[in-house]
Tab-separated table of C-alpha atoms in Angstrom:
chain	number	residue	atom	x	y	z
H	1	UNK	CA	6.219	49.224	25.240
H	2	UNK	CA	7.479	46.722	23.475
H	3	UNK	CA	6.426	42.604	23.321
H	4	UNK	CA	8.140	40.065	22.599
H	5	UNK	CA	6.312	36.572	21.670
H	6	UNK	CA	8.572	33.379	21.979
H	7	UNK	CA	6.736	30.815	19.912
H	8	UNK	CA	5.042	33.703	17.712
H	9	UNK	CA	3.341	31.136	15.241
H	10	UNK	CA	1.500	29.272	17.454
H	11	UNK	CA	-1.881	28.807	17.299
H	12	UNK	CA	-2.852	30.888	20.229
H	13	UNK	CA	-1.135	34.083	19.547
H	14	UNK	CA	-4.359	35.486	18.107
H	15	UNK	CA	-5.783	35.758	21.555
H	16	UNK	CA	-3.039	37.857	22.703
H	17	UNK	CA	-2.916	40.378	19.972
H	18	UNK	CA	-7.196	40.928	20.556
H	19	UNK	CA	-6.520	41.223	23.997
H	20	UNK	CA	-4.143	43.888	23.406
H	21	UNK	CA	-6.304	45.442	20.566
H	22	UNK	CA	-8.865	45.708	23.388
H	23	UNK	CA	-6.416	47.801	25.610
H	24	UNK	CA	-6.981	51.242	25.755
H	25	UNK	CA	-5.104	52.530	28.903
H	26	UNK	CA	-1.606	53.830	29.283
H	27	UNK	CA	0.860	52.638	28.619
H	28	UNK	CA	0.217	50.042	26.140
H	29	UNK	CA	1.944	47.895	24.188
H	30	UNK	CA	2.971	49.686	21.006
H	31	UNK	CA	5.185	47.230	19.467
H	32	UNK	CA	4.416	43.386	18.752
H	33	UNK	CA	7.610	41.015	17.662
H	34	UNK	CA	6.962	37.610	16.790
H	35	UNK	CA	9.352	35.171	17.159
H	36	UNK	CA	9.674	31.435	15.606
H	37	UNK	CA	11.814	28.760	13.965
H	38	UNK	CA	9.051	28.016	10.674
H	39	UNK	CA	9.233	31.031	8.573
H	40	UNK	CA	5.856	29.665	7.553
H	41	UNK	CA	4.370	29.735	10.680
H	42	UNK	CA	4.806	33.450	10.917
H	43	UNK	CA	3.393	34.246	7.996
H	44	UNK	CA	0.100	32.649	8.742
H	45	UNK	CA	-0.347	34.191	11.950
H	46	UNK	CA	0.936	37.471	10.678
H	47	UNK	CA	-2.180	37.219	8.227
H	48	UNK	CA	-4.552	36.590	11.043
H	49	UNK	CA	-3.423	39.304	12.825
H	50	UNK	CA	-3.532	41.884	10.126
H	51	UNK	CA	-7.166	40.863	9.747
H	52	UNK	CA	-8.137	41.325	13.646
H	53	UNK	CA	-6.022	44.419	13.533
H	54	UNK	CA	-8.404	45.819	10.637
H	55	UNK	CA	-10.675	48.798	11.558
H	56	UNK	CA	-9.073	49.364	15.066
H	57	UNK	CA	-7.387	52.972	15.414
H	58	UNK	CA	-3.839	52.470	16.499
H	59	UNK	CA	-3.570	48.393	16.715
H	60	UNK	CA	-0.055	47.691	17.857
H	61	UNK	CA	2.709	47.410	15.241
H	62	UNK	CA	3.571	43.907	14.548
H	63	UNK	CA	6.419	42.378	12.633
H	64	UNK	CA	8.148	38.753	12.960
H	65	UNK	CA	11.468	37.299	12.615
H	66	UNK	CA	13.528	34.255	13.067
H	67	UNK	CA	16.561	36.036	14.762
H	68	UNK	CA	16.279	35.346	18.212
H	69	UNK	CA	18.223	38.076	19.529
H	70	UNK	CA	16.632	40.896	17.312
H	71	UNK	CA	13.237	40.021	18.918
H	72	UNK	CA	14.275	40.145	22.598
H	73	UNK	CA	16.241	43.783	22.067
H	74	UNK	CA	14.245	46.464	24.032
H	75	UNK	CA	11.443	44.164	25.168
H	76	UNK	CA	9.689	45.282	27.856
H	77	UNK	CA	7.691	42.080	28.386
H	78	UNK	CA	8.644	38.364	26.572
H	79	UNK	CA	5.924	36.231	26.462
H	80	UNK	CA	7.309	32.352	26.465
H	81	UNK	CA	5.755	30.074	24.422
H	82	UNK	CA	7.516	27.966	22.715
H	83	UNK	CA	7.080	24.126	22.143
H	84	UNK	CA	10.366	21.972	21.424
H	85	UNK	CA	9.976	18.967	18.705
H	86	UNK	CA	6.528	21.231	17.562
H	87	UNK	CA	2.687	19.030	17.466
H	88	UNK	CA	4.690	15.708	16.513
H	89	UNK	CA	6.610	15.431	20.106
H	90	UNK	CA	3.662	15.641	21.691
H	91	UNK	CA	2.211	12.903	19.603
H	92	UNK	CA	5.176	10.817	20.711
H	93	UNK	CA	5.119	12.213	24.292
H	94	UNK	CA	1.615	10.646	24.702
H	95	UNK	CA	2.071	7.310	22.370
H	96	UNK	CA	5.390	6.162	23.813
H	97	UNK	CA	3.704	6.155	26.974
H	98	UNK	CA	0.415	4.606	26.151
H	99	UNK	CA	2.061	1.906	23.896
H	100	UNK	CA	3.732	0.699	27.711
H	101	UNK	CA	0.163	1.123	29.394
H	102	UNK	CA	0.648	4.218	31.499
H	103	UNK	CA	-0.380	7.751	31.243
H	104	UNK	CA	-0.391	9.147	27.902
H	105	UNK	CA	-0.641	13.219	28.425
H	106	UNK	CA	0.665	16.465	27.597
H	107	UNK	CA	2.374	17.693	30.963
H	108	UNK	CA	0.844	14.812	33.203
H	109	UNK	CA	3.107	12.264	33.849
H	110	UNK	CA	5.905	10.760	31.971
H	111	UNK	CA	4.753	13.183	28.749
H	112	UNK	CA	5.507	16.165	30.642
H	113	UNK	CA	8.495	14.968	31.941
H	114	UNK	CA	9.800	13.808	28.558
H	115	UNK	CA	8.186	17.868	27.290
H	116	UNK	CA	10.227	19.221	29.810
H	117	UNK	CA	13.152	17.268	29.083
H	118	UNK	CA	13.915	19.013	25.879
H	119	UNK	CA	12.196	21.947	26.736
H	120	UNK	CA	13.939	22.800	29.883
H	121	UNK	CA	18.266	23.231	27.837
H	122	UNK	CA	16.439	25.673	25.081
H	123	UNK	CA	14.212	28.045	27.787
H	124	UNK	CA	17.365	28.088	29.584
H	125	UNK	CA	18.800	29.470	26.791
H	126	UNK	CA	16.310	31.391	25.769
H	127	UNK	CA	16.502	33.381	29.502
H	128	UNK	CA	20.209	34.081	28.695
H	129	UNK	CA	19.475	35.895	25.974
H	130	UNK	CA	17.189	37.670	27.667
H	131	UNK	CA	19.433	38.495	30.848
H	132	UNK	CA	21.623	39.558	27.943
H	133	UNK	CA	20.065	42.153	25.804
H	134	UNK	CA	16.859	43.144	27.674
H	135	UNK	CA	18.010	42.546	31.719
H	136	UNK	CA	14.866	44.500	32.200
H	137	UNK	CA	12.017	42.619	30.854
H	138	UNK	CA	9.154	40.551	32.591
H	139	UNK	CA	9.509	37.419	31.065
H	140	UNK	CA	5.647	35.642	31.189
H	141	UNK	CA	6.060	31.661	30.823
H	142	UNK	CA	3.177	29.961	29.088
H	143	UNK	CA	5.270	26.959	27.876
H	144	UNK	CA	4.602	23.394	29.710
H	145	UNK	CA	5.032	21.743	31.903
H	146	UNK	CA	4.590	25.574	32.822
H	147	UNK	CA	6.179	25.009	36.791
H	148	UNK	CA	9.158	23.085	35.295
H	149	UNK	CA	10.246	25.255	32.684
H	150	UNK	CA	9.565	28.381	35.151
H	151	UNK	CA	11.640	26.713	37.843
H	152	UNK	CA	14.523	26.160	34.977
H	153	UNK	CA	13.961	30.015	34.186
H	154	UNK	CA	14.227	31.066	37.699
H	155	UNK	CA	17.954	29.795	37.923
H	156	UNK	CA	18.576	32.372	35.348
H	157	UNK	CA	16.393	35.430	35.569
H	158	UNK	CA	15.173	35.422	39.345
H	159	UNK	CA	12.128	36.857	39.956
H	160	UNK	CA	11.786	38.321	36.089
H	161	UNK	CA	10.051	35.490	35.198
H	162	UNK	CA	6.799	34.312	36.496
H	163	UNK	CA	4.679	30.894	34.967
H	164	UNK	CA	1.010	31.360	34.267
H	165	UNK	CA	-2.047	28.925	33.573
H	166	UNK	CA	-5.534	29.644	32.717
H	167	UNK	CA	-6.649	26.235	35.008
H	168	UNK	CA	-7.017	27.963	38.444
H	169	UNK	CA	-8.681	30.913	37.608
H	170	UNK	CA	-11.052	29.147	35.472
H	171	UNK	CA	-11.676	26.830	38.739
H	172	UNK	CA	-12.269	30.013	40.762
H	173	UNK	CA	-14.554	31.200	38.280
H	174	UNK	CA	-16.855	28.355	37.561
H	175	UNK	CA	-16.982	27.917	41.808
H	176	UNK	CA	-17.769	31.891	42.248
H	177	UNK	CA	-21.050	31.381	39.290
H	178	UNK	CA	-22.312	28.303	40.472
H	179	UNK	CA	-23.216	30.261	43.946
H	180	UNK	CA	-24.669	33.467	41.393
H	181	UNK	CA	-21.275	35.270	42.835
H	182	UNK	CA	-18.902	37.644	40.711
H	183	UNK	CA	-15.448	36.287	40.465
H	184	UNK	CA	-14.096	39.635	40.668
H	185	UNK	CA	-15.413	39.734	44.101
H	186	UNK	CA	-14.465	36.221	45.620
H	187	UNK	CA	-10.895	35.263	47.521
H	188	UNK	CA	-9.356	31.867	46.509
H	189	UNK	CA	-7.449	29.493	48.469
H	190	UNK	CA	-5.833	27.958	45.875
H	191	UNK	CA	-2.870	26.002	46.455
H	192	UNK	CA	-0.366	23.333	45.120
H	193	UNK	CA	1.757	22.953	41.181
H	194	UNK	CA	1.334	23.539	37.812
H	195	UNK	CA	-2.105	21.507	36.775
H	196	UNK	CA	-1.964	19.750	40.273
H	197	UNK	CA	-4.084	21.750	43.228
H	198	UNK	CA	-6.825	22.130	44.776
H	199	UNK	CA	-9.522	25.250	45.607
H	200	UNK	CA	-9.616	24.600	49.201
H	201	UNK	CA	-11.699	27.717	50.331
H	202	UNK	CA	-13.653	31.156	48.281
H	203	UNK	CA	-14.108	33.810	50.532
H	204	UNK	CA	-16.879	36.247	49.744
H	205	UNK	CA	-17.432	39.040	52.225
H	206	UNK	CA	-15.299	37.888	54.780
H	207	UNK	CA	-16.957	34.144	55.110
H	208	UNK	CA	-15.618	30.906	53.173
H	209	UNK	CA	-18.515	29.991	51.007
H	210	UNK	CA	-17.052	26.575	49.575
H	211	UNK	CA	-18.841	24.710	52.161
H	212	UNK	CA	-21.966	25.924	50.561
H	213	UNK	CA	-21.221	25.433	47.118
H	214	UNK	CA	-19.875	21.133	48.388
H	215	UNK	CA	-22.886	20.586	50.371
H	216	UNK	CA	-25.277	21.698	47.024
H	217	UNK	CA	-25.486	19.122	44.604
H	218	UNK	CA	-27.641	21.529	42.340
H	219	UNK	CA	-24.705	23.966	42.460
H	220	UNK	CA	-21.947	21.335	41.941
H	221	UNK	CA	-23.509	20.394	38.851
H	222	UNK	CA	-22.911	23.612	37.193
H	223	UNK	CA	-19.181	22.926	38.220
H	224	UNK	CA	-17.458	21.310	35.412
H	225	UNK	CA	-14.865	20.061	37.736
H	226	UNK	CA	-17.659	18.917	40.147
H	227	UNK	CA	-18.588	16.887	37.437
H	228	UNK	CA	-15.553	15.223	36.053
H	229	UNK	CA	-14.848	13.830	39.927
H	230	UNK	CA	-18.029	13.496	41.139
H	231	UNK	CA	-20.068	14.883	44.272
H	232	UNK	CA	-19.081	12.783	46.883
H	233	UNK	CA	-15.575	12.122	45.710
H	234	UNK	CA	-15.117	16.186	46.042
H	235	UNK	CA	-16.793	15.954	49.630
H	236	UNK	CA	-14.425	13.614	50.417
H	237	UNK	CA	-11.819	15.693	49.934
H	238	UNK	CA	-13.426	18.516	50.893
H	239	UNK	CA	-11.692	20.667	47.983
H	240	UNK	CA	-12.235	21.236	44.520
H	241	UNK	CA	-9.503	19.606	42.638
H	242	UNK	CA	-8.144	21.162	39.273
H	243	UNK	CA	-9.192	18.948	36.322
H	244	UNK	CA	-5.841	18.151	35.932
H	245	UNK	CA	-5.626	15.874	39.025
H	246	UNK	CA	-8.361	13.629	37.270
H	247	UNK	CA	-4.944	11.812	35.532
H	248	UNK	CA	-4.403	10.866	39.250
H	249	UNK	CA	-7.596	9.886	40.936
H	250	UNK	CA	-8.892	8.000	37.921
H	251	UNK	CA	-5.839	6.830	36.709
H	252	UNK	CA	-7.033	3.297	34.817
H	253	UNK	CA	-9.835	5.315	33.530
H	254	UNK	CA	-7.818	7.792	32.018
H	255	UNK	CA	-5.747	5.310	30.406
H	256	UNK	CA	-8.185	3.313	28.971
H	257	UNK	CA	-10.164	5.856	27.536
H	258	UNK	CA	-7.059	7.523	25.956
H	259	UNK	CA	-5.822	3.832	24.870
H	260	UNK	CA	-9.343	3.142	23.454
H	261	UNK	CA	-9.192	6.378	21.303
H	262	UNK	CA	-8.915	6.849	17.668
H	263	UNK	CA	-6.316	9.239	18.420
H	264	UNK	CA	-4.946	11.175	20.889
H	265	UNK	CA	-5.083	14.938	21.669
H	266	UNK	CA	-1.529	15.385	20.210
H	267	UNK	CA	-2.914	13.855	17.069
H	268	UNK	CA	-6.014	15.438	16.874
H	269	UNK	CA	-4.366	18.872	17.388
H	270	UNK	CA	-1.651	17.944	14.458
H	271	UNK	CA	-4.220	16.942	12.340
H	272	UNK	CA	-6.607	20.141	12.983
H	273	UNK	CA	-3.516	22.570	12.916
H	274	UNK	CA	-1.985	21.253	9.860
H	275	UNK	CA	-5.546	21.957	8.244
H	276	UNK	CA	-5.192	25.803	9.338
H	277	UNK	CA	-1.899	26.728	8.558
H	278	UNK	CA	-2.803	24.614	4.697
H	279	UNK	CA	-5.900	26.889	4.202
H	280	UNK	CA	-4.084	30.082	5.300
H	281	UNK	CA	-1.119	29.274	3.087
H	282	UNK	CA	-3.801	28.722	-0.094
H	283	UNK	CA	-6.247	31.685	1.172
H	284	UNK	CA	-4.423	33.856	2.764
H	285	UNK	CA	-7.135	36.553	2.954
H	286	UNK	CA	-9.644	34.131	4.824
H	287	UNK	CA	-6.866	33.356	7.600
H	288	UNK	CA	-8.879	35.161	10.177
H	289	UNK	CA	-12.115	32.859	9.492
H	290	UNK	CA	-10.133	29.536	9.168
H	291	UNK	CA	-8.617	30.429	12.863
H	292	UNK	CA	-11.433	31.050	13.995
H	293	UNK	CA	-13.114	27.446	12.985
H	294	UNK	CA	-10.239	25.599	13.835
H	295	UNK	CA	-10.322	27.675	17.605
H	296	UNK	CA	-13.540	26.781	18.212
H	297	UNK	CA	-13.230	23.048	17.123
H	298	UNK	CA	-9.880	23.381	19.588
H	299	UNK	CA	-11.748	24.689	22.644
H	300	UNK	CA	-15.020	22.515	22.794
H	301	UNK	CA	-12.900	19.085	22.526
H	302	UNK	CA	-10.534	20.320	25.321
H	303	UNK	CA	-10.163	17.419	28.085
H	304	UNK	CA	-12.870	15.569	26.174
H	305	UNK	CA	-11.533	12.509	27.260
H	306	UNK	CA	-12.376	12.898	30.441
H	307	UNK	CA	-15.796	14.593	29.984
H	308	UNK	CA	-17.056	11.251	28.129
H	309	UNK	CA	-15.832	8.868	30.377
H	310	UNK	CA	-17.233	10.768	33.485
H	311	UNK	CA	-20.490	11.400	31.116
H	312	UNK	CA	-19.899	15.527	32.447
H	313	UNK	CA	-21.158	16.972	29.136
H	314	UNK	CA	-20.246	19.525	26.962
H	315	UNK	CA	-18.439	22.522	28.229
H	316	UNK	CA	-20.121	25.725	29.303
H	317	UNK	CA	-20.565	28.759	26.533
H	318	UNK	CA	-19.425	31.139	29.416
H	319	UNK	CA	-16.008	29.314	29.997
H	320	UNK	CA	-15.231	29.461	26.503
H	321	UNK	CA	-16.080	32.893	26.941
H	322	UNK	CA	-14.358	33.667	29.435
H	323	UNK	CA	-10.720	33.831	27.616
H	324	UNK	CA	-7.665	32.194	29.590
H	325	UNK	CA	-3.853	32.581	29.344
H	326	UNK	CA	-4.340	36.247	27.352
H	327	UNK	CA	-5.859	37.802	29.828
H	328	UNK	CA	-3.880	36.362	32.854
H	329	UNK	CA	-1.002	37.789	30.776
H	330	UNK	CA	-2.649	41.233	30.459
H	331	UNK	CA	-3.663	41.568	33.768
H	332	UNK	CA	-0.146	40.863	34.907
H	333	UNK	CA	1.587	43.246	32.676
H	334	UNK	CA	-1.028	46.103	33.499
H	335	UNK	CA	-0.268	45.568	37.237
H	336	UNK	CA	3.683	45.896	36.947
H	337	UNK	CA	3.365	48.328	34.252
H	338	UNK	CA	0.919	50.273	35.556
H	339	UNK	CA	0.942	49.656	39.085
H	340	UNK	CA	-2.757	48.886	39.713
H	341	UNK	CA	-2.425	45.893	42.144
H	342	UNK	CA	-4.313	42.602	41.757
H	343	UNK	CA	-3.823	39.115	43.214
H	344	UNK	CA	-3.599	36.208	40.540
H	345	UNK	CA	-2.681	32.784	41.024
H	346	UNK	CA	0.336	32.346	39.550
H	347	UNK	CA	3.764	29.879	39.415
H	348	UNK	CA	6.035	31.746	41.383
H	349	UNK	CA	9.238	31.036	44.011
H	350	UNK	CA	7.426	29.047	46.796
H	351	UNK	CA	10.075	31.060	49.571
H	352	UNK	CA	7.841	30.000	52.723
H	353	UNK	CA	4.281	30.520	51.549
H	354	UNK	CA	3.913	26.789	51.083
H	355	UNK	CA	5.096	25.246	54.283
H	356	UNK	CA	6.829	21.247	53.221
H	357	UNK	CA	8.164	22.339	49.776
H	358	UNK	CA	11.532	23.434	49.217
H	359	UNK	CA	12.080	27.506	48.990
H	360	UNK	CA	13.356	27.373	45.986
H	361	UNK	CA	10.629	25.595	44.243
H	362	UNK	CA	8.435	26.996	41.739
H	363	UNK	CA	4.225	27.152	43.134
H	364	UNK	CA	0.830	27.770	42.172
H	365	UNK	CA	-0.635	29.947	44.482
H	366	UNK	CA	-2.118	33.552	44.380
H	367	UNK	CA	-0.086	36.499	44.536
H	368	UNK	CA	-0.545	40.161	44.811
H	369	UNK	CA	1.504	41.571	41.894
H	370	UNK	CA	1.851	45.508	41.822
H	371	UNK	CA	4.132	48.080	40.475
H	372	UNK	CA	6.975	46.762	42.348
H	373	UNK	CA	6.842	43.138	41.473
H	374	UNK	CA	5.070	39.711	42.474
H	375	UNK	CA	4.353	38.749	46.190
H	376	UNK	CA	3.434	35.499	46.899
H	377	UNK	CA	0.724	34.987	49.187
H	378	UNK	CA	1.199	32.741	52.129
H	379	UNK	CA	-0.922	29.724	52.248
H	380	UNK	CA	-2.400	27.397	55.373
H	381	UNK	CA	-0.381	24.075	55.433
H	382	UNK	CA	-1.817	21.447	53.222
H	383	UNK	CA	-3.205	18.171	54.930
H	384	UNK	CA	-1.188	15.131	53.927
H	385	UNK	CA	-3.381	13.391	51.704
H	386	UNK	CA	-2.435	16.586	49.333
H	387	UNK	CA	1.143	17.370	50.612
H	388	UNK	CA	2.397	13.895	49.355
H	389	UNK	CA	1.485	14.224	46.030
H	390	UNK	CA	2.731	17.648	45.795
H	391	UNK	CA	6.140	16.993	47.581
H	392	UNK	CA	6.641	13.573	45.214
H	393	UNK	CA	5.330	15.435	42.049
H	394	UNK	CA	7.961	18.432	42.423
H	395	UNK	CA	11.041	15.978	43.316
H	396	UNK	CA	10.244	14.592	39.996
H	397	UNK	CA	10.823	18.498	38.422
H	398	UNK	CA	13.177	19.029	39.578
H	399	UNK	CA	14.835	15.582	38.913
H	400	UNK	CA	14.062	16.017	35.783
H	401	UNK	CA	15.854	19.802	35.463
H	402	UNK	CA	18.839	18.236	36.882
H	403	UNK	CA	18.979	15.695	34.175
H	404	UNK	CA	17.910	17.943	31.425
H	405	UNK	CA	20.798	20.422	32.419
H	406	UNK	CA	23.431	17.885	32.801
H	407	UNK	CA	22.580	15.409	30.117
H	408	UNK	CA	22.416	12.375	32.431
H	409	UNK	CA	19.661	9.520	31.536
H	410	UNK	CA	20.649	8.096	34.473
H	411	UNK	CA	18.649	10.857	36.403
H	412	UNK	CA	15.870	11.266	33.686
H	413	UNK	CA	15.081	7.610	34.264
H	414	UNK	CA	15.081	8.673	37.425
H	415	UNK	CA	12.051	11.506	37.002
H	416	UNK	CA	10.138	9.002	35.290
H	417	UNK	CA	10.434	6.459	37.760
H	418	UNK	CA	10.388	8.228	40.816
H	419	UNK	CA	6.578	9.843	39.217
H	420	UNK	CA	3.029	8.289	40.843
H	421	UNK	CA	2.028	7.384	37.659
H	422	UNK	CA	4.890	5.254	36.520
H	423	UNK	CA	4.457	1.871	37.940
H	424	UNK	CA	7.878	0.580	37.842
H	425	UNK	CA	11.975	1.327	37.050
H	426	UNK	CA	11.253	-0.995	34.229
H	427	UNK	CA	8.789	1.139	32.879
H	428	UNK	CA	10.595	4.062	33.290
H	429	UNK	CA	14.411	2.637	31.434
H	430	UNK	CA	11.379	1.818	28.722
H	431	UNK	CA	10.101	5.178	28.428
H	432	UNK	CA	13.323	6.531	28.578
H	433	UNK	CA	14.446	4.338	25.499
H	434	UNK	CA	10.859	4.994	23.491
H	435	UNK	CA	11.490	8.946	23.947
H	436	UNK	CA	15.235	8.953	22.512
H	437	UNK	CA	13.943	6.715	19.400
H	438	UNK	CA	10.850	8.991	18.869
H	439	UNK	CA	12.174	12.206	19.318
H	440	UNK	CA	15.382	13.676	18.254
H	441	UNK	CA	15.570	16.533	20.230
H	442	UNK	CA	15.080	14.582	23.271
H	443	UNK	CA	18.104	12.560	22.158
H	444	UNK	CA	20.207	15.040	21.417
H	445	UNK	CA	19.659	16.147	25.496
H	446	UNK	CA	20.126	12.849	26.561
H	447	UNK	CA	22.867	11.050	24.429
H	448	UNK	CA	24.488	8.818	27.168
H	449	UNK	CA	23.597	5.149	28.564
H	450	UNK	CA	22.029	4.897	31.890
């Protein structure tokens, strides 16, 4: 089989190709194209993966290009991830914000909405192509705001393309340890979007064990989530929220302690990448070892923010053990490929599973995914103090793919505005006007007055 990797010099294709290199059943993927738009790039993560490829019998072949088209020919499986305007949009994405006093984040927010503003014309693209020259292909979505950009994909591709995120499973498995369970062995309700829903049961031989795990404090501690929110405030809802939902129930926290920063994420991850791809391009033969430093440094500082502020302490060995997005990825492509069924939670067509969201609107929710496609899994109705979020949250999607695909700023002041954490239309004409000056492929989307 045949891969193709959208965004092939990113920083996280390493993980992919080990996963793969740790395949060993039939059939495997045999063939490895990377694709990206810095020559340079490429070449550095080429190097890395040569050196993880060394001393393995058989490692799949791996070459890289520019050409677009010549990577998607024959692919049995695309794997999305691409990020439009590269580390420095995302610096702007979270400093135009913060500079007017709101939310300052990646795909929380008005940052994801201005992400998935210039993100949303190029995947769309990008799934032409596909329907094009490989009609076949599974195309796997790892590029944020992951529901967006899979909802955007949908209108092209159908049910070929499914979004994935290593947040819910990571939830699940962090609730399944802290009660000395195996995750492979635990049922999730899981419900809601992309980095916004909530674990809302675990059933373990037939019996929903999350009331256990809320009513022990000593086995909410071990919860990293449990910590960031707090005890009581998880009672309260009587769910475990994904970390992500932290940007909404401690909203002025968030703020300030991303305001009160030396720099943000974006920044930091600039900074820290640029370093990488520097040493690899003056040691080439050490690439393996520099991506490896700069991985760890990556992993340990992830949501930091929020783990100072909260005072939740470091994060666990095991989950940065554990392995995310590759192996969601895997597992999904072994159970179409091979047909051995498993359920995931994954960002799929909501149809009717999620009763008060629109059928055509891309969920998070589990699925049982099998030789003959993805099935999502329906879900109990979700109490209002969850469904209003949700419902507000996705109008602002898909707001903000109607304004992406028709160029109007009218409606992308719109998604900002219409989002819970934008406090006024002000704000959001504001945002709208920071975005266009920061970031020229945002502007080139988005050329007209409002």
């Amino acid at each position: 089989m045949k891969l193709a990797v959208l965004g092939g010099g990113g920083f996280r294709v390493p993980l992919v190709y080990g996963a793969l290199l740790r395949d060993t059943a039939t059939p495997r993927v045999e063939e490895v194209v990377l694709h990206d738009v810095s020559e340079e790039r490429l070449a550095a993560i080429r190097h890395v993966l040569d050196q993880l490829a060394a001393g393995h019998d058989r490692p799949p072949k791996v070459w890289a290009t520019t050409d677009l088209d010549a990577a998607l020919r024959e692919a049995a499986f695309v794997f999305s991830a691409i990020r439009v305007g590269g580390l420095a949009g995302r610096t702007a994405d979270e400093r135009v914000a913060l500079d007017l006093g709101v939310l300052g984040q990646e795909t929380t927010g008005p940052g994801g909405i201005a992400f998935g503003l210039r993100t949303v014309p190029v995947a769309v693209r990008v799934a032409e192509r596909v329907a094009a020259l490989a009609p076949d292909a599974w195309v796997i979505n790892f590029t944020n705001p992951a529901g967006m950009i899979t909802e955007a994909m949908r209108g092209v591709l159908g049910d070929r393309v499914v979004g994935i995120c290593d947040s819910p499973i990571g939830l699940v498995r962090r609730a399944a340890a802290a009660l000395g369970l195996d995750p492979a062995r635990v049922s999730p309700d899981y419900v809601g979007l992309n980095h916004l829903g909530w674990l809302r049961g675990l059933t373990h031989d037939g019996r929903d064990v999350l009331p256990d795990l809320l009513a022990d404090d000593a086995a909410l501690r071990r919860v990293e989530e449990a910590r960031i929110f707090g005890g009581d405030w998880v009672r309260t809802l009587g769910a475990l929220p994904n970390e992500y939902l932290y940007y909404y129930y401690f909203t002025r926290e968030s703020v300030a302690a991303l305001r009160g920063a030396a720099h943000t994420r974006g920044e930091a991850l600039l900074g820290q990448q640029d370093r990488f791809y520097a040493a690899v391009r003056e040691r080439p033969e050490h690439a393996l070892a520099a991506w490896g430093r700069a991985r760890r440094e990556r992993d340990a500082t992830y949501m930091a923010e929020a783990r100072d502020a909260t005072a939740a302490g470091e994060r666990d060995v095991a989950d940065l053990q554990a392995g995310g997005y590759e192996g969601i990825a895997l597992a999904l492509m072994a159970a179409i490929a091979r047909g051995e069924p498993s359920t995931m939670i994954l960002n799929v067509r909501n149809g009717s599973a999620v009763p008060g969201l629109p059928e055509e609107a891309v969920v998070e929710i589990p699925c049982l995914v099998t030789g003959a496609g993805i099935r999502p899994l329906a879900t109990r109705p979700l109490p209002g103090r969850f469904l209003g979020l949700v419902q507000q949250v996705k109008a602002v999607e898909q707001t903000a793919i109607a304004a992406a695909l028709s160029g109007s700023a009218r409606l992308a002041v719109a998604a900002f505005a219409l989002h819970p954490l934008v406090d006024s239309v002000a704000t959001a004409r504001a945002l709208l006007d920071g975005y266009r000056a920061r970031i020229p492929e945002l502007a080139a989307v988005l050329p007209g007055s409002v």
